[in-house]
Structures are given as structure tokens and as C-alpha cells.
Coordinates of C-alpha atoms and ligand atoms in Angstrom, one line a residue:
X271 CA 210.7 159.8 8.6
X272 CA 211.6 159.6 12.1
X273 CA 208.5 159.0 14.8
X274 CA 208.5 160.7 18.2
X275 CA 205.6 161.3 21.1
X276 CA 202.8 160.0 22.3
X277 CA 199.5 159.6 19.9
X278 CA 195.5 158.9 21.3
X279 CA 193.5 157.5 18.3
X280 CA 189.7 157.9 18.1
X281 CA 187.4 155.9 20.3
X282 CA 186.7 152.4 19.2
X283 CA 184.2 151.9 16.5
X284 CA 183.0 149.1 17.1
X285 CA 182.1 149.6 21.1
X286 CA 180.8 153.4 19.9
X287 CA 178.1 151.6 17.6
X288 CA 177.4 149.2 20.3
X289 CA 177.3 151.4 22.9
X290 CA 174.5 154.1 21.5
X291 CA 172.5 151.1 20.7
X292 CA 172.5 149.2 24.1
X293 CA 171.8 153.3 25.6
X294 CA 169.3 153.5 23.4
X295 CA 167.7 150.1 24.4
X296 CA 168.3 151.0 28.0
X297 CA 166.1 152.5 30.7
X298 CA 166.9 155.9 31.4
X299 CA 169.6 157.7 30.6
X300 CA 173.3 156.5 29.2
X301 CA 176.6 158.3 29.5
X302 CA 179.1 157.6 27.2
X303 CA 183.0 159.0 27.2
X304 CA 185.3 158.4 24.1
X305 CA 182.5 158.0 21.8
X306 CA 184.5 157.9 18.5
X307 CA 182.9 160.8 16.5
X308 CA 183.3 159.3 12.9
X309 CA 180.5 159.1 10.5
X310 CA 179.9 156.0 11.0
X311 CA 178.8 156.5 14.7
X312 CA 177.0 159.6 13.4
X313 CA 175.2 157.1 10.9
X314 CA 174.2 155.0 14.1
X315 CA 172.9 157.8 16.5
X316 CA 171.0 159.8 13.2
X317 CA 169.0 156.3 12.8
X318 CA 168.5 155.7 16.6
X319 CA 167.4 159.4 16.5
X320 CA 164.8 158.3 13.5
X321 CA 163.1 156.1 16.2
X322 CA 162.8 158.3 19.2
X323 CA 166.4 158.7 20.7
X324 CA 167.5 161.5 22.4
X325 CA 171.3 161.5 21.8
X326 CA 173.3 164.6 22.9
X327 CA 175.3 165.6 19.5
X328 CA 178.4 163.6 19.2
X329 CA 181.4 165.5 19.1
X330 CA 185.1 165.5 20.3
X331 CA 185.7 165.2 24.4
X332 CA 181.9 165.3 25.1
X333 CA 180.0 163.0 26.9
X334 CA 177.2 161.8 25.1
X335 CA 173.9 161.7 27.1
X336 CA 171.1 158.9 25.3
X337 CA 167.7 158.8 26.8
X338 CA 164.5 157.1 24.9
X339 CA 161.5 156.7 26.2
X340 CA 159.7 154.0 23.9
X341 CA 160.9 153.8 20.3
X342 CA 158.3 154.7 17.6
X343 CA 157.4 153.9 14.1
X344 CA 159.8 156.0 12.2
X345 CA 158.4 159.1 9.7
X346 CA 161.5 158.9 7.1
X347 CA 163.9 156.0 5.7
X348 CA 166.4 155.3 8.4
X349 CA 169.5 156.5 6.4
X350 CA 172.5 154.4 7.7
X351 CA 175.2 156.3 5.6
X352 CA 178.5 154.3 5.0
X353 CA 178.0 152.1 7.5
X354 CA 177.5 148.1 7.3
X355 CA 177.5 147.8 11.4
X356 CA 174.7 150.4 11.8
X357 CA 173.0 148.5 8.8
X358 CA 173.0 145.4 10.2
X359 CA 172.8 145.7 14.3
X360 CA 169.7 148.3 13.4
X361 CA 168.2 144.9 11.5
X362 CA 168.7 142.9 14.6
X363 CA 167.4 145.9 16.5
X364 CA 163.8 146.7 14.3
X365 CA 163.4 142.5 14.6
X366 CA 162.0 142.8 17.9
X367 CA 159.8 145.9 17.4
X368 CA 156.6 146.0 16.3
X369 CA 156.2 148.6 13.6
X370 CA 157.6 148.7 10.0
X371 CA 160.9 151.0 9.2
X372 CA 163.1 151.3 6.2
X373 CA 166.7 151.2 5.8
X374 CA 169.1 152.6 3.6
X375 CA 172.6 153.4 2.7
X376 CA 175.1 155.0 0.5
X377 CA 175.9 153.7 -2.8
X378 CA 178.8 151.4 -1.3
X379 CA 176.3 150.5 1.5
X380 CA 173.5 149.7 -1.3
X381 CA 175.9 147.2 -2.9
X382 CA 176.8 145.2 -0.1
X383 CA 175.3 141.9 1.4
X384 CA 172.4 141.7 3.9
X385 CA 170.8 138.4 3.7
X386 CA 173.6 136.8 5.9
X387 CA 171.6 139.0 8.5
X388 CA 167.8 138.9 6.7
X389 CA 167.6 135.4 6.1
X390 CA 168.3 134.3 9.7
X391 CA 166.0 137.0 11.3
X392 CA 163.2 136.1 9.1
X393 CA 163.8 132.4 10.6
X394 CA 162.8 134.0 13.8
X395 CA 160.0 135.4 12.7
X396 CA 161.1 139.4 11.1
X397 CA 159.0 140.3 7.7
X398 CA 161.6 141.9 5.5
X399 CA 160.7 143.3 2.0
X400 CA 163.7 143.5 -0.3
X401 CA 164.0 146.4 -3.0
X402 CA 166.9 145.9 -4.2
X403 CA 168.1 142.1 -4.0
X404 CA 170.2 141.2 -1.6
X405 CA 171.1 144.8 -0.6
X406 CA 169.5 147.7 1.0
X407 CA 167.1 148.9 1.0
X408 CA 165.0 146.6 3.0
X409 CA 162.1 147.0 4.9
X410 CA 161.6 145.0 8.1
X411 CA 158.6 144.5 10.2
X412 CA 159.5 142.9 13.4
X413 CA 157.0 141.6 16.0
X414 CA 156.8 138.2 17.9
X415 CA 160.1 136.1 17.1
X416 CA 161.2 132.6 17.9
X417 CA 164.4 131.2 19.0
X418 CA 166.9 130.6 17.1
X419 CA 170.1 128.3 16.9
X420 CA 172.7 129.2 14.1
X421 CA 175.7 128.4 12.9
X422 CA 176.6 131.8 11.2
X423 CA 178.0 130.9 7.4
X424 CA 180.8 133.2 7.8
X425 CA 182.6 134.7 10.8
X426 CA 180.9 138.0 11.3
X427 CA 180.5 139.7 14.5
X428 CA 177.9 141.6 12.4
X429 CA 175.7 138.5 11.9
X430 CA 176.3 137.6 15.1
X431 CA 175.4 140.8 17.0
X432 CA 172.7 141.3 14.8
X433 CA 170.9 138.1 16.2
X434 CA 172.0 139.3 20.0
X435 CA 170.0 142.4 18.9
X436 CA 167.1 140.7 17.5
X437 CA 167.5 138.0 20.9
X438 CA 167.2 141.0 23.1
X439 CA 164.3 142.8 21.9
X440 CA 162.1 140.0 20.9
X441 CA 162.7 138.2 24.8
X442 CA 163.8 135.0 22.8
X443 CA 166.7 132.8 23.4
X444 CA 169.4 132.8 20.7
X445 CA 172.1 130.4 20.3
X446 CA 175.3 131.0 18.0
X447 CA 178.3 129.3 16.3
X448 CA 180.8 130.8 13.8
X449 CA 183.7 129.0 11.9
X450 CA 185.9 131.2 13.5
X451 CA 185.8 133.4 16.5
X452 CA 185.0 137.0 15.8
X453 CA 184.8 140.6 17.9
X454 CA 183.3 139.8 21.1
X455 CA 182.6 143.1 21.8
X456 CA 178.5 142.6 21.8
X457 CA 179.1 139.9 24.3
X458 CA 181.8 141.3 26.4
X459 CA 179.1 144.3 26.5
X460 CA 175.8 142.3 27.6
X461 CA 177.7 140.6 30.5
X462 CA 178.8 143.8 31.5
X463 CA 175.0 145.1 32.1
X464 CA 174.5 142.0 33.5
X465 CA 172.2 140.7 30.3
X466 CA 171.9 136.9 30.3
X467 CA 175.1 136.1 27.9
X468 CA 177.4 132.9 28.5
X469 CA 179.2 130.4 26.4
X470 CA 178.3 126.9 26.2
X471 CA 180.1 124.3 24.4
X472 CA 181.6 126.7 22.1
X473 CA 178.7 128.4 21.3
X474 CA 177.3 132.1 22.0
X475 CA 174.2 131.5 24.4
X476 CA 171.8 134.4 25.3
X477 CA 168.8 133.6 27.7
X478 CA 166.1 135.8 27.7
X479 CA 164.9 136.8 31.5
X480 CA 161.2 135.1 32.3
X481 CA 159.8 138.1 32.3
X482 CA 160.7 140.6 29.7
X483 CA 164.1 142.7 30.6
X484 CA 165.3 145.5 31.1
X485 CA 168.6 146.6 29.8
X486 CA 170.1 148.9 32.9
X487 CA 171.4 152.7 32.0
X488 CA 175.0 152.5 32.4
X489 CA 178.2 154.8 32.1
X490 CA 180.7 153.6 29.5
X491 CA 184.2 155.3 28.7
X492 CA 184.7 153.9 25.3
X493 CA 188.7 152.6 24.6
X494 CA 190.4 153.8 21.1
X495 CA 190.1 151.7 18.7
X496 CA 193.0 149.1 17.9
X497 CA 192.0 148.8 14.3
X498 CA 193.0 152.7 13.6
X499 CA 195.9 152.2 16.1
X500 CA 197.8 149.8 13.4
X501 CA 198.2 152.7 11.3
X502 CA 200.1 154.7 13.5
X503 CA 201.6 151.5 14.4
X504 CA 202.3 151.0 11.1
X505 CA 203.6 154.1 10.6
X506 CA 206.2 153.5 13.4
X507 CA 207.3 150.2 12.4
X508 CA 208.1 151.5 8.8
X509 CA 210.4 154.7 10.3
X510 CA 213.7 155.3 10.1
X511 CA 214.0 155.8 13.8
X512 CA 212.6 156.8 16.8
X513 CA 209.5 155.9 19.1
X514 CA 205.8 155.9 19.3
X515 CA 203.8 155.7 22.3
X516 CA 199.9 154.9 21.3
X517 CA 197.4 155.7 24.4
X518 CA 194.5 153.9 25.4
X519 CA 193.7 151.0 23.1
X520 CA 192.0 148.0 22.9
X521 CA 193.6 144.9 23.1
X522 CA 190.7 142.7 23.1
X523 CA 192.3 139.3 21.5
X524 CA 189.5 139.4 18.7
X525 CA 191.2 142.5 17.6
X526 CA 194.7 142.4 17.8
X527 CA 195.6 139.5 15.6
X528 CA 197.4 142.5 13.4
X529 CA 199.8 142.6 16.7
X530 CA 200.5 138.4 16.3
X531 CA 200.9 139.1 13.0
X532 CA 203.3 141.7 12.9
X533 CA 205.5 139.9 15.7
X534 CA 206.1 137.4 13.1
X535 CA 207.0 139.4 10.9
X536 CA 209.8 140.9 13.4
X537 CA 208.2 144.0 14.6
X538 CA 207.4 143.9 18.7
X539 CA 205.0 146.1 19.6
X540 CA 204.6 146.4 23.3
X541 CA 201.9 146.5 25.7
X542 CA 201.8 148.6 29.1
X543 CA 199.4 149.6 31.7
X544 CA 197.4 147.0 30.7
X545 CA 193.7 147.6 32.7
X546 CA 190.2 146.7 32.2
X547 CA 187.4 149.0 30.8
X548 CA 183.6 148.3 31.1
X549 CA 185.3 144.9 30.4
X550 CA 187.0 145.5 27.6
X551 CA 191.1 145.0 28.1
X552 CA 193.0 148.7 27.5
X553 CA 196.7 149.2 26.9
X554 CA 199.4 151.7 26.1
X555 CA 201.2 150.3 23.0
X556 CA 205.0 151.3 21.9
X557 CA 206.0 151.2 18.6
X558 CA 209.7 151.2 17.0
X559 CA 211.0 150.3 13.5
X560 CA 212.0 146.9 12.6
X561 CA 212.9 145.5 9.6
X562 CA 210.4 142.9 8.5
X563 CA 209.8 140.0 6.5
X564 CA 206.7 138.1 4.8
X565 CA 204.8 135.5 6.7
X566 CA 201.7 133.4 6.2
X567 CA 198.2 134.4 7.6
X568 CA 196.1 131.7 8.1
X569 CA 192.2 131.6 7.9
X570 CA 191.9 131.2 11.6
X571 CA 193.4 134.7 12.5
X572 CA 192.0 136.8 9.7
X573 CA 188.4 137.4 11.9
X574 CA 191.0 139.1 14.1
X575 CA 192.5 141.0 11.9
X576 CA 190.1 142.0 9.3
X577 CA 190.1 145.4 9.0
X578 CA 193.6 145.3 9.1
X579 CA 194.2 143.5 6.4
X580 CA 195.0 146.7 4.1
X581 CA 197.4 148.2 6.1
X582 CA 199.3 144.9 7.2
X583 CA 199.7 144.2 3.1
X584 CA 201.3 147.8 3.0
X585 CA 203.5 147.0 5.5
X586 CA 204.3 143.1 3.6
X587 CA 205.6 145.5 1.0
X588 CA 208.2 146.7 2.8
X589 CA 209.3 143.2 4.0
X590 CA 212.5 141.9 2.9
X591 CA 212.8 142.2 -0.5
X592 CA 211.6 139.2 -2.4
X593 CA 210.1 137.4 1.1
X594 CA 206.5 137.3 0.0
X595 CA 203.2 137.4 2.7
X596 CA 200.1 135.3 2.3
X597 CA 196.7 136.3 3.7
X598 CA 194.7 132.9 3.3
X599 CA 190.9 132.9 2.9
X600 CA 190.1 136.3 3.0
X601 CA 187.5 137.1 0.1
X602 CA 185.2 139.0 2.7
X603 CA 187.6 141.7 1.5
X604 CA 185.3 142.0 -1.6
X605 CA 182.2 143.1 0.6
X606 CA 183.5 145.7 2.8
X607 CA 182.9 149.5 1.9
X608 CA 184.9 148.5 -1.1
X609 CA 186.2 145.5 -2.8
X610 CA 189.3 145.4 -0.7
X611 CA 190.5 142.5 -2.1
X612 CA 191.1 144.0 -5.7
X613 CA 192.0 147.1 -4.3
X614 CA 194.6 146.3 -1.9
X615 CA 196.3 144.4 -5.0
X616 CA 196.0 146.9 -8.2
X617 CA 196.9 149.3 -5.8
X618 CA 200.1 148.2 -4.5
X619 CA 200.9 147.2 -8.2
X620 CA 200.1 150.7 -8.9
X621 CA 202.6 151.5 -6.7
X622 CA 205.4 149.4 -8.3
X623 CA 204.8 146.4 -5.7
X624 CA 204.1 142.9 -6.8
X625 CA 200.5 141.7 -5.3
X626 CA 197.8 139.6 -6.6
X627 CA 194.6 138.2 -4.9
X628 CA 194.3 135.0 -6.4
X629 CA 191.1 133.5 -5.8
X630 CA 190.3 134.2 -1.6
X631 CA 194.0 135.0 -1.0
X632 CA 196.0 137.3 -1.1
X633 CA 200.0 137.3 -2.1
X634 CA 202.4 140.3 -1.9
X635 CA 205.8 140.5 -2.4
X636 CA 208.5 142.7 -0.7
X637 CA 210.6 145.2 -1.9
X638 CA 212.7 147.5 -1.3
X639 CA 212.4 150.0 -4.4
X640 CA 210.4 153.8 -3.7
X641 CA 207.1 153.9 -3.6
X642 CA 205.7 156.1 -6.3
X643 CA 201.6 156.1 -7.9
X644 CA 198.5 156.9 -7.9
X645 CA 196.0 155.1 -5.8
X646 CA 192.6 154.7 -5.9
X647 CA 191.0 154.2 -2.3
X648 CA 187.2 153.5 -3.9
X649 CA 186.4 156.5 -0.7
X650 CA 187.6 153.4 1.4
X651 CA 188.9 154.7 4.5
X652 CA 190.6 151.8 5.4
X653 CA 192.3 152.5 1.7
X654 CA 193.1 156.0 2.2
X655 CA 194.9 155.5 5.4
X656 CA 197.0 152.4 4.8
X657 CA 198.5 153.9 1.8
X658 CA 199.3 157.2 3.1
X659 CA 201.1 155.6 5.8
X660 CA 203.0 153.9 2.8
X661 CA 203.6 157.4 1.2
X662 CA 205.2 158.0 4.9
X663 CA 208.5 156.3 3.4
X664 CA 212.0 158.1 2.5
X665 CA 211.3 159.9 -0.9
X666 CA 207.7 157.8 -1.2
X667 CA 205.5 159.7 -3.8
X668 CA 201.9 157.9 -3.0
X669 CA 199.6 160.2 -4.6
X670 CA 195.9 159.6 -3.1
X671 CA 192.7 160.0 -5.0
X672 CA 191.1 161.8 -1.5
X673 CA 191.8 161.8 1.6
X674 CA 188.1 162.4 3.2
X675 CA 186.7 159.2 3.6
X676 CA 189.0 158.9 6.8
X677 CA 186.5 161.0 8.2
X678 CA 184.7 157.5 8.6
X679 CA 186.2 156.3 11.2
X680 CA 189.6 158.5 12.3
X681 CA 188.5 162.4 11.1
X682 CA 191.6 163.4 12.6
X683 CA 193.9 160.5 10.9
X684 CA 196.0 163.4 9.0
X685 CA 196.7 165.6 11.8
X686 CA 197.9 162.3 13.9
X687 CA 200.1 161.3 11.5
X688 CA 201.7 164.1 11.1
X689 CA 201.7 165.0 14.9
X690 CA 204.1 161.7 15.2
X691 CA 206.8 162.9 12.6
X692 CA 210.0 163.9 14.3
X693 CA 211.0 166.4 12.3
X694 CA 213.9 167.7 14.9
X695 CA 211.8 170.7 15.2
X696 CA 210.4 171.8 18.4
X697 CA 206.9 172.0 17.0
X698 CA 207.1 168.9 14.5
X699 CA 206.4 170.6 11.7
X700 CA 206.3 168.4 8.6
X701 CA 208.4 168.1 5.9
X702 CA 209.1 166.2 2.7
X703 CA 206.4 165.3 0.2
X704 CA 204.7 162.2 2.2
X705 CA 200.9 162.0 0.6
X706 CA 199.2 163.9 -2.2
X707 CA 195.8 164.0 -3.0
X708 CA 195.0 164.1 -6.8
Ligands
LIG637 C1 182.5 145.0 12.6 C2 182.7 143.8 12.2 C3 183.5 143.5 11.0 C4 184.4 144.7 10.6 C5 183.6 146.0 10.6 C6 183.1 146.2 12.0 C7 181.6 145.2 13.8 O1 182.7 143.2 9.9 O2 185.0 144.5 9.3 O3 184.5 147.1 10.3 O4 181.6 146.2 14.4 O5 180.9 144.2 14.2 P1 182.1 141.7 9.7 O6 181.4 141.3 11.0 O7 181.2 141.7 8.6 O8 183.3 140.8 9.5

């Protein structure tokens, strides 16, 4: 297909779960624009709701108002859907209070680690009950905490902002150190209201005011989110012709090692009007096709790249045929809403592409023959979308085993993509087979 136009993707996911939290901590009331209006975010605002919050319903172009007077001891499980960053933030969050709640998920949530959050708040002082291993549900009793200084086993902005949370609410200093740099987003946020964050010697410092704080109300317009940007950027890089412009996203340098990536791989993707957002950097990104060819990911950038991962092994597919790509050290893959890792590869086999993850990494080989399979996205989103932009290709038959669980974190994912096709029509109107569901 050929690309044209100019594409806004969803607000940022990360910031959004951030951002109804920090309101909801705040004193008085919060206005938030570009609140992404996913599940997930749903998932964080339905729990905050559980303890008190008043959050104006979240839905497309509104602003969302969040007032709270004083949480309180919640009546019902706290149900945290889908989502592993309501999950775990909400741990850090219930640390510091002083009554007992329950947390929950869905049955990909239920299977996927929480004691690299648990164990560290229950150094500073959390009870937590387990019921089902290490897994939700779990029951958490916060109260009076300690300090704590950690070196996070794994680079996880989850962990991390999780103890931030917990540092927060309990008054207690927290001081942090990961293998490698993750999403800053929790710390670009508590400088931004002014909350006691700095650096120091490579480590994440928060220091608690001497008497207990407050967290300011605050107005935040919330950027679009950079991880669901690199599937329409994907989806531009891999078209016969033409040009995408993507609106308002976040180039935050924890995010956007999918862009470093993919400009070694021959595909420039530029940046314009850069600005700054509740101080988060925004840009304008344009997108053309290039032809491509495999590279070598190292550990280092994979924190920055993450989520991307699925969609970036797609596009390694398409890479000069026989040039392979290697993602390095990146078994997190196995925890995320799905085990990514496996998927990413039988998938793309399934597909007629050569991939394997052999032990933490990951190889795939490009090629030039037509897509054509059936793929099973586990109701990953991250799946769903990454191989429908594959099924994007000349004559690509990518049959998809559903297409809702984009509804996660880009509900209007379909409609974008094919909103971007130039189809020489006036009114785009799509053509060709593209993506199935079956
Ligand atoms: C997120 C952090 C990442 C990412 C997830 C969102 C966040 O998880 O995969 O989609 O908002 O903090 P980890 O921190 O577990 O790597």
C-alpha cells in the first residue's frame, strides 16, 4: 500500500496511568487532556475509584476532572483488568496507606510476576498476603514504612515507580538503581509538581519533605504515546510509497530507542516541532519507506524499546533478504500480557519467516517472500497490531486470531491504519485484503 496524511495516535499510556494516580494523590482537583482512553487506563481509574476517587468518565477529547478527598478502605477487590502498570504502581500506592485492599487481574494479569514489586515493599515495611504465589492476587496492608535503597534486579520502570509510589505515600526516602535506564516518566512527573526527585550518582533519589507533603493539583495535556506511534511508523516504513505525518508524540529518550533502532536499519524517521509538555519532550514524526536491513540490538537499548520489540521483529522480516536482526537479552518478553518472546517467534514462522528465540534472544531472518498465516496474538495487543501492520504488505494474507485486544491501549488502531492508506481515492477508502480475523 501506499501511505498518505497526517495520523494522531492515542494519548501516552504510560503518563495516562501516571497521571490519574499522581491526581488522585493530589490535593484538590486534577485536569487531565489526552488521557489515552484504553482499558488499561480504564483499569487504573476503576481501582482509584475503589478507594474514593472521583474521576470524570474517561472518554475520547474529554478532560478528565480527579478529585479525592481522603482514600478509604476499599468494599470490593480492586480489579486491575489487563493491566501490569495499574497492578504494580497501585502496590506502591496501598504501601503507604493504612488499611488493607485486594488486588486482582485477568487471567494473563494472574500469571504474571509481582514479587519484583512485593518483596521490596515488604522491606519497607508493607504486609502483603499472597494467594496465588508469586501472582495476583495479593493482599497488601500498608502503614508505617522505612527507607529504602535498591538496586532493582531488572530494568523496570514498573519496579521502580512502584517504590516512588510507596516513597511518596509513606513520607520515606527512597533511593534506586537499575541495570539499565528505564521510562522516566514517574520522575520526569514528580519534578514537574515540584516533588523532591533528583539523581545522585546514578541513582534515582526521592526525599521526602520534613513534614508530610502535599502533592499540588495540576493541569496535564498528556502526549501520544510513542510506543503505538511505531506501528504507524511501521506501517510507513514498510509502504510502497508515499508519506506519513504522525502528530504529537513522545520522544522521551527512554522511549524511542525503536527510532535508533530503525535508523540503523536504514529507515530515517524525522522529528519536527519538537516542544516540551508538562516536561515530557513532544514531536511531529514523518515517516517514508526505506528498504531495510537486520542489525543487532543490544541489552542496553532494549529498556528503551520494550514494547516495541514485536513490531520492530515484524519489520526485521522485511529486511533484506537473508540479513538477520538480533534482539540481545530480552526474556522479559515472557512476562508481558503474553509470552512475547515465543510468540513473536512461532508467529512469524507461522507466517513463513525464519525466527527463533533462543534462550533470552531473539533471531529473525529477512525475507522477501508474501506473507501468508494464521497468527495467534494470545489477546496480546502489542501482537495484534504488529502483525496486522505486517498483513499491510502487497498481496500479505496475515489472518489474525482477533483483533479486540487493541482496545488495550490504541481502541481506534484499525480505523488509523486504515485512515493512512492512500488508496488514490478522495476519501481513502481501503482496498485489498490486508488483515483477517479468524
Ligand atoms: C511500563 C513499563 C514497561 C512496559 C509497560 C509499561 C510502565 O514494563 O513494558 O508496557 O508504564 O511503567 P516494565 O517496567 O515491567 O518493563
Amino acid at each position: 500500500m501506499k501511505v498518505r496524511g497526517v495520523v494522531r495516535p492515542p494519548g501516552d499510556k504510560s503518563i495516562s496511568h501516571r497521571a490519574v494516580m499522581l491526581a488522585a494523590l493530589a490535593r484538590g482537583t486534577s485536569e487531565i487532556t489526552g488521557l489515552l482512553t484504553g482499558e488499561d487506563v480504564k483499569s487504573s481509574a476503576r481501582v482509584l475509584r475503589g478507594l474514593g476517587a472521583d474521576i470524570s468518565t474517561v472518554r475520547a477529547g474529554a478532560t478528565v476532572r480527579v478529585h479525592v478527598s481522603r482514600f478509604t478502605s476499599p468494599v470490593s477487590r480492586l480489579h486491575c483488568g489487563n493491566s501490569g502498570t495499574t497492578a504494580r504502581l497501585m502496590l506502591g500506592i496501598l504501601a503507604g496507606q493504612r488499611f488493607e485492599a485486594t488486588l486482582t487481574g485477568d487471567a494473563s494479569l494472574r500469571r504474571r510476576p509481582m514479587r519484583r514489586v512485593t518483596e521490596p515493599l515488604r522491606t519497607m515495611g508493607a504486609r502483603i498476603a499472597e494467594r496465588g504465589g508469586d501472582a495476583l492476587p495479593l493482599t497488601i496492608r500498608g502503614g508505617r514504612l522505612r527507607a529504602l535503597t535498591y538496586t532493582t534486579p531488572v530494568a523496570s520502570a514498573q519496579i521502580k515507580s512502584a517504590l516512588l509510589f510507596a516513597g511518596l505515600t509513606g513520607n520515606v526516602g527512597v533511593t534506586i538503581r537499575e541495570p539499565y535506564r528505564s521510562r522516566d516518566h514517574t520522575e520526569r512527573l514528580f519534578v514537574h509538581l515540584g516533588l523532591g526527585l533528583h539523581q545522585r550518582e546514578g541513582a534515582i533519589v526521592y526525599e521526602p519533605p520534613e513534614r508530610r507533603g502535599v502533592v499540588p493539583s495540576f493541569r496535564l495535556a498528556v502526549p501520544g504515546d510513542a510506543s503505538s506511534a511505531a506501528f504507524l511508523v511501521a506501517a510507513a516504513v514498510l509502504a510502497e510509497g508515499g508519506e506519513l505525518v504522525i502528530e504529537n508524540v513522545g520522544v522521551n529518550p527512554t522511549r524511542t530507542g525503536f527510532l535508533v533502532v530503525l535508523e540503523r536499519m536504514g529507515a530515517h524517521v524525522e522529528r519536527v516541532n519538537l516542544r516540551d509538555e508538562g516536561g515530557e519532550p513532544v514531536a511531529d514524526l514523518v515517516a517514508r519507506p526505506a528498504a531495510l536491513r537486520g542489525t543487532e540490538v543490544s541489552a542496553a537499548e532494549v529498556p528503551t524499546l520494550v514494547d516495541e520489540v514485536p513490531v520492530l521483529a515484524v519489520l526485521a522480516s522485511r529486511a533484506a533478504a537473508g540479513s538477520e536482526t538480533v534482539f540481545r537479552e530480552v526474556g522479559e518478553l515472557r512476562v508481558k500480557e503474553s509470552n512475547r518472546l515465543e510468540l513473536i517467534a512461532a508467529n512469524l514462522r507461522a507466517v513463513g519467516v525464519e525466527a527463533e528465540a533462543r534462550g533470552n534472544d531473539l533471531f529473525v531472518c529477512g525475507t522477501t517472500r508474501r506473507p501468508s498465516g494464521r497468527v495467534d496474538t494470545a489477546r496480546d495487543h502489542r501482537l495484534a497490531m504488529a502483525f496486522a501492520v505486517l498483513g499491510t504488505i502487497p498481496r500479505a494474507n496475515v489472518r489474525l486470531s482477533e483483533r479486540a485486544s487493541v482496545a488495550i491501549s490504541y481502541p481506534r488502531f484499525f480505523d488509523d491504519l486504515r485512515s493512512i492508506r492512500d488508496t488514490g481515492h478522495p476519501k481513502g477508502l481501503p482496498h485489498g485484503r490486508g488483515t483477517r480475523e479468524t
